[in-house]
Amino acid sequence: MIGKFGLTSAFGIVYIYSAELFPTPVRSAGMGLASMSGRLGSIVSPFALYMKQWWEPLPLVLFSSMSLSGGLLCLLLPETMGKKLPETMQEGKEIGLKEHEKTKEDYSAVERS
């Protein structure tokens, strides 16, 4: 039951966060691509049970490692709370770069002292 709750939560969060990251000109195409990728995963996932013939826990290891790596990769995404959504492709490229540059400046100041 906890797994179903996590899946439902993740599904809703992905749609909200993806819409914030894609710039306006490509938002609908990006959301469509993200949705299609999720649907393809849903279609292919039942066939993962056939991997049990090679090693019993292989489907569990595969799905858990993909979930864990996806969660860890989300930590690299920029924070969007309270920020203006990107309207152009250039703004989409720059989202999160300003924080990265600020962090580099902070580290260089610490190294000098």
Short mmCIF file of C-alpha atoms in Angstrom, two decimals:
data_model
loop_
_atom_site.label_atom_id
_atom_site.label_comp_id
_atom_site.label_asym_id
_atom_site.label_seq_id
_atom_site.Cartn_x
_atom_site.Cartn_y
_atom_site.Cartn_z
CA MET A 1 0.00 0.00 0.00
CA ILE A 2 2.89 2.33 0.75
CA GLY A 3 4.30 1.60 -2.71
CA LYS A 4 1.03 2.58 -4.36
CA PHE A 5 1.00 5.81 -2.38
CA GLY A 6 4.56 6.57 -3.49
CA LEU A 7 3.74 5.86 -7.13
CA THR A 8 0.66 8.06 -7.07
CA SER A 9 2.56 10.89 -5.39
CA ALA A 10 5.47 10.65 -7.79
CA PHE A 11 3.14 10.68 -10.79
CA GLY A 12 1.54 13.95 -9.67
CA ILE A 13 4.83 15.57 -8.71
CA VAL A 14 6.43 14.73 -12.06
CA TYR A 15 3.70 16.53 -13.97
CA ILE A 16 3.88 19.64 -11.80
CA TYR A 17 7.67 19.86 -11.76
CA SER A 18 8.07 19.08 -15.47
CA ALA A 19 5.69 21.86 -16.38
CA GLU A 20 7.84 24.28 -14.37
CA LEU A 21 11.11 23.26 -16.01
CA PHE A 22 10.15 23.34 -19.68
CA PRO A 23 10.18 26.80 -21.32
CA THR A 24 6.83 27.96 -22.72
CA PRO A 25 7.60 27.33 -26.43
CA VAL A 26 8.40 23.65 -25.85
CA ARG A 27 6.31 22.96 -22.75
CA SER A 28 3.59 20.93 -24.48
CA ALA A 29 6.10 18.91 -26.54
CA GLY A 30 8.24 18.27 -23.46
CA MET A 31 5.27 17.20 -21.38
CA GLY A 32 4.12 14.93 -24.20
CA LEU A 33 7.56 13.31 -24.41
CA ALA A 34 7.69 12.84 -20.63
CA SER A 35 4.22 11.31 -20.63
CA MET A 36 5.04 9.00 -23.54
CA SER A 37 8.20 7.80 -21.76
CA GLY A 38 6.17 6.95 -18.69
CA ARG A 39 3.56 5.11 -20.75
CA LEU A 40 6.25 3.08 -22.54
CA GLY A 41 7.64 2.07 -19.16
CA SER A 42 4.17 0.96 -18.09
CA ILE A 43 3.80 -1.15 -21.23
CA VAL A 44 7.20 -2.83 -20.89
CA SER A 45 7.19 -3.38 -17.11
CA PRO A 46 5.02 -6.56 -17.05
CA PHE A 47 7.65 -8.31 -19.16
CA ALA A 48 10.19 -7.78 -16.39
CA LEU A 49 8.77 -10.82 -14.63
CA TYR A 50 10.39 -13.00 -17.31
CA MET A 51 13.80 -11.91 -16.01
CA LYS A 52 13.24 -14.18 -13.00
CA GLN A 53 14.42 -17.11 -15.08
CA TRP A 54 18.00 -15.77 -14.98
CA TRP A 55 18.06 -14.61 -11.36
CA GLU A 56 15.12 -14.55 -8.96
CA PRO A 57 15.56 -11.02 -7.51
CA LEU A 58 16.58 -9.40 -10.85
CA PRO A 59 13.23 -7.61 -11.44
CA LEU A 60 13.29 -6.19 -7.92
CA VAL A 61 16.90 -5.07 -8.24
CA LEU A 62 16.20 -3.51 -11.64
CA PHE A 63 13.15 -1.52 -10.55
CA SER A 64 14.62 -0.44 -7.22
CA SER A 65 17.90 0.69 -8.79
CA MET A 66 16.04 2.67 -11.47
CA SER A 67 13.85 4.31 -8.80
CA LEU A 68 16.84 5.12 -6.62
CA SER A 69 18.85 6.56 -9.49
CA GLY A 70 15.86 8.65 -10.62
CA GLY A 71 15.43 10.02 -7.12
CA LEU A 72 19.10 10.86 -6.81
CA LEU A 73 19.14 12.55 -10.21
CA CYS A 74 16.22 14.73 -9.08
CA LEU A 75 18.53 16.25 -6.49
CA LEU A 76 20.46 17.83 -9.36
CA LEU A 77 17.41 19.72 -10.65
CA PRO A 78 17.24 23.44 -9.81
CA GLU A 79 14.84 24.83 -7.21
CA THR A 80 11.88 26.61 -8.81
CA MET A 81 9.90 27.70 -5.76
CA GLY A 82 9.04 31.39 -5.92
CA LYS A 83 10.83 31.87 -9.24
CA LYS A 84 9.50 33.05 -12.57
CA LEU A 85 8.92 30.20 -15.00
CA PRO A 86 11.11 30.23 -18.12
CA GLU A 87 9.39 31.91 -21.06
CA THR A 88 12.09 31.48 -23.71
CA MET A 89 14.63 28.81 -24.58
CA GLN A 90 17.45 31.04 -23.30
CA GLU A 91 15.75 31.42 -19.92
CA GLY A 92 15.28 27.64 -19.88
CA LYS A 93 19.02 27.15 -20.35
CA GLU A 94 19.83 29.62 -17.60
CA ILE A 95 17.43 28.23 -14.96
CA GLY A 96 19.65 27.14 -12.11
CA LEU A 97 22.91 28.49 -13.57
CA LYS A 98 22.76 31.59 -11.41
CA GLU A 99 22.65 29.51 -8.22
CA HIS A 100 25.51 27.36 -9.52
CA GLU A 101 27.65 30.44 -10.19
CA LYS A 102 26.79 31.86 -6.76
CA THR A 103 27.86 28.58 -5.12
CA LYS A 104 31.16 28.62 -7.05
CA GLU A 105 31.79 32.19 -5.85
CA ASP A 106 31.08 31.16 -2.25
CA TYR A 107 33.54 28.26 -2.48
CA SER A 108 36.25 30.41 -4.06
CA ALA A 109 35.85 32.97 -1.26
CA VAL A 110 36.26 30.23 1.35
CA GLU A 111 39.37 28.89 -0.39
CA ARG A 112 41.02 32.35 -0.44
CA SER A 113 40.59 32.87 3.31
#
